[in-house]
Short mmCIF file of C-alpha atoms in Angstrom, two decimals:
data_model
loop_
_atom_site.label_atom_id
_atom_site.label_comp_id
_atom_site.label_asym_id
_atom_site.label_seq_id
_atom_site.Cartn_x
_atom_site.Cartn_y
_atom_site.Cartn_z
CA UNK A 1 -19.29 -25.62 -33.62
CA UNK A 2 -18.79 -24.48 -37.63
CA UNK A 3 -21.54 -23.18 -39.49
CA UNK A 4 -21.48 -22.50 -43.16
CA UNK A 5 -23.70 -21.57 -45.48
CA UNK A 6 -23.73 -20.06 -49.13
CA UNK A 7 -23.56 -16.09 -49.24
CA UNK A 8 -23.48 -16.18 -45.56
CA UNK A 9 -19.96 -17.29 -44.65
CA UNK A 10 -18.70 -19.42 -41.90
CA UNK A 11 -18.82 -19.12 -38.44
CA UNK A 12 -16.38 -20.92 -35.77
CA UNK A 13 -17.68 -21.25 -32.02
CA UNK A 14 -14.76 -22.22 -30.04
CA UNK A 15 -15.40 -22.76 -26.07
CA UNK A 16 -12.20 -22.85 -23.90
CA UNK A 17 -11.78 -22.88 -20.37
CA UNK A 18 -11.14 -19.77 -18.69
CA UNK A 19 -8.18 -21.36 -16.52
CA UNK A 20 -6.46 -24.38 -16.98
CA UNK A 21 -4.00 -26.11 -14.87
CA UNK A 22 -1.46 -24.40 -12.54
CA UNK A 23 -2.81 -21.27 -13.23
CA UNK A 24 -6.39 -22.22 -12.12
CA UNK A 25 -5.09 -23.85 -8.88
CA UNK A 26 -3.16 -20.52 -8.43
CA UNK A 27 -6.23 -18.38 -8.92
CA UNK A 28 -8.17 -20.85 -6.49
CA UNK A 29 -5.29 -20.41 -3.53
CA UNK A 30 -5.34 -16.78 -3.91
CA UNK A 31 -9.14 -16.84 -3.66
CA UNK A 32 -8.62 -16.97 0.23
CA UNK A 33 -6.15 -14.17 0.53
CA UNK A 34 -8.15 -11.56 -0.77
CA UNK A 35 -8.53 -8.52 1.64
CA UNK A 36 -11.38 -6.72 2.76
CA UNK A 37 -10.17 -3.27 2.11
CA UNK A 38 -7.50 -3.09 4.89
CA UNK A 39 -4.90 -0.39 4.54
CA UNK A 40 -1.46 -1.40 3.67
CA UNK A 41 1.51 1.28 4.14
CA UNK A 42 3.94 -0.18 1.45
CA UNK A 43 7.67 1.18 1.80
CA UNK A 44 10.45 0.44 -0.56
CA UNK A 45 12.86 2.39 -2.79
CA UNK A 46 12.54 0.21 -5.89
CA UNK A 47 9.69 1.87 -8.00
CA UNK A 48 9.08 -1.61 -9.85
CA UNK A 49 8.63 -3.55 -6.60
CA UNK A 50 6.29 -0.69 -5.20
CA UNK A 51 4.03 -0.80 -8.44
CA UNK A 52 4.18 -4.64 -8.82
CA UNK A 53 3.26 -4.90 -4.76
CA UNK A 54 0.60 -2.26 -5.10
CA UNK A 55 -1.00 -3.50 -8.28
CA UNK A 56 -1.02 -6.88 -6.62
CA UNK A 57 -2.57 -6.09 -3.28
CA UNK A 58 -5.22 -3.34 -4.63
CA UNK A 59 -6.44 -6.08 -7.24
CA UNK A 60 -7.08 -8.20 -4.10
CA UNK A 61 -8.89 -6.19 -1.91
CA UNK A 62 -6.67 -3.88 0.05
CA UNK A 63 -6.19 -0.41 0.14
CA UNK A 64 -2.67 0.77 -0.16
CA UNK A 65 -0.62 3.76 0.73
CA UNK A 66 3.09 3.67 -0.68
CA UNK A 67 6.08 5.45 -0.07
CA UNK A 68 9.80 5.57 -1.36
CA UNK A 69 11.21 6.35 2.29
CA UNK A 70 11.13 5.97 5.79
CA UNK A 71 10.47 9.86 5.95
CA UNK A 72 7.74 9.50 3.51
CA UNK A 73 6.13 6.82 5.28
CA UNK A 74 5.89 8.49 8.33
CA UNK A 75 4.11 11.22 6.67
CA UNK A 76 1.73 8.84 5.39
CA UNK A 77 1.54 7.11 8.63
CA UNK A 78 0.36 10.29 10.25
CA UNK A 79 -2.20 10.91 7.60
CA UNK A 80 -3.81 7.36 8.27
CA UNK A 81 -2.63 6.34 11.47
CA UNK A 82 -6.14 5.25 12.67
CA UNK A 83 -6.60 3.25 9.75
CA UNK A 84 -3.27 1.40 9.02
CA UNK A 85 -3.83 -2.11 9.46
CA UNK A 86 -0.24 -3.51 7.86
CA UNK A 87 2.96 -2.13 7.45
CA UNK A 88 4.99 -3.86 4.29
CA UNK A 89 8.63 -2.48 4.00
CA UNK A 90 11.97 -3.30 2.71
CA UNK A 91 14.64 -3.79 5.24
CA UNK A 92 16.95 -1.61 3.20
CA UNK A 93 15.44 2.21 2.84
CA UNK A 94 17.60 5.29 1.65
CA UNK A 95 17.13 7.13 4.85
CA UNK A 96 16.91 4.43 7.80
CA UNK A 97 16.34 0.65 8.11
CA UNK A 98 12.84 -0.67 7.20
CA UNK A 99 13.23 -2.77 11.13
CA UNK A 100 13.45 0.58 12.74
CA UNK A 101 10.54 2.32 10.83
CA UNK A 102 8.59 -0.67 12.16
CA UNK A 103 9.64 -0.95 15.54
CA UNK A 104 8.98 2.98 15.60
CA UNK A 105 5.59 2.76 13.91
CA UNK A 106 4.57 -0.23 16.34
CA UNK A 107 5.26 2.09 19.45
CA UNK A 108 2.54 4.40 17.94
CA UNK A 109 -0.34 1.90 16.75
CA UNK A 110 -0.89 -1.19 18.27
CA UNK A 111 -1.70 -3.62 16.77
CA UNK A 112 -0.01 -3.14 13.32
CA UNK A 113 0.95 -6.18 11.30
CA UNK A 114 4.40 -5.81 9.97
CA UNK A 115 5.99 -7.60 6.85
CA UNK A 116 9.81 -7.12 6.63
CA UNK A 117 11.03 -7.69 2.53
CA UNK A 118 14.51 -8.35 2.13
CA UNK A 119 16.79 -9.09 -1.00
CA UNK A 120 20.06 -10.17 0.93
CA UNK A 121 20.98 -13.34 0.25
CA UNK A 122 22.54 -14.29 3.59
CA UNK A 123 19.36 -13.20 5.40
CA UNK A 124 21.29 -11.00 7.79
CA UNK A 125 17.87 -9.00 8.84
CA UNK A 126 15.98 -12.18 9.60
CA UNK A 127 16.91 -12.92 13.01
CA UNK A 128 15.60 -9.25 14.34
CA UNK A 129 12.48 -9.72 12.04
CA UNK A 130 11.51 -12.98 14.12
CA UNK A 131 12.64 -11.39 17.37
CA UNK A 132 10.15 -8.62 16.99
CA UNK A 133 7.53 -11.01 15.64
CA UNK A 134 7.42 -9.45 12.17
CA UNK A 135 6.61 -11.51 9.12
CA UNK A 136 9.60 -12.03 6.79
CA UNK A 137 9.25 -12.07 2.85
CA UNK A 138 12.31 -12.82 0.66
CA UNK A 139 12.92 -10.81 -2.42
CA UNK A 140 12.28 -11.97 -5.05
CA UNK A 141 8.61 -13.41 -4.44
CA UNK A 142 5.62 -14.06 -6.04
CA UNK A 143 2.00 -12.34 -5.67
CA UNK A 144 0.85 -15.17 -3.65
CA UNK A 145 3.61 -14.80 -1.07
CA UNK A 146 2.99 -11.63 -0.91
CA UNK A 147 -0.60 -12.09 -0.23
CA UNK A 148 -0.10 -14.81 2.33
CA UNK A 149 2.29 -12.69 4.33
CA UNK A 150 0.11 -9.47 4.45
CA UNK A 151 -2.80 -11.63 5.41
CA UNK A 152 -0.95 -13.68 8.06
CA UNK A 153 0.36 -10.10 9.40
CA UNK A 154 -3.46 -8.54 9.13
CA UNK A 155 -4.69 -11.43 11.08
CA UNK A 156 -2.40 -11.50 13.82
CA UNK A 157 -2.78 -7.48 14.38
CA UNK A 158 -6.63 -8.41 15.15
CA UNK A 159 -7.94 -7.71 11.48
CA UNK A 160 -9.93 -10.57 9.97
CA UNK A 161 -9.25 -10.33 6.34
#
């Protein structure tokens, strides 16, 4: 709408949809993947990856605890053991493999959902991931892919998000 009056100026009002096309469909698709405060232990030595995943999960209803190594992840785990629902870990950490970390934490807390991330192009870690019934997430991944993997891991661990 356009309104104009002498000595008062002109006003333009433009109404646009908040989201359109693919963006709207992606937002609708992610709505079903919102968490309900579930606690996620996120482990990766790559700071940018940690930040991306932490912000994305937090903005979608999850409580996220971060660690940059297996040693730090064990400290966080001990502090929040009873409340943790899902471990999301890179397969390659500076001090131990993410798979070894996940197997150990599962012996300490059941049920615990597990998502293992990997950037290896040959997917050499995938067979061991599947053997232990962990979710596998190949890097690089989208926020939608991360939310899907976390929601599925939480549901398999008995947490209804």
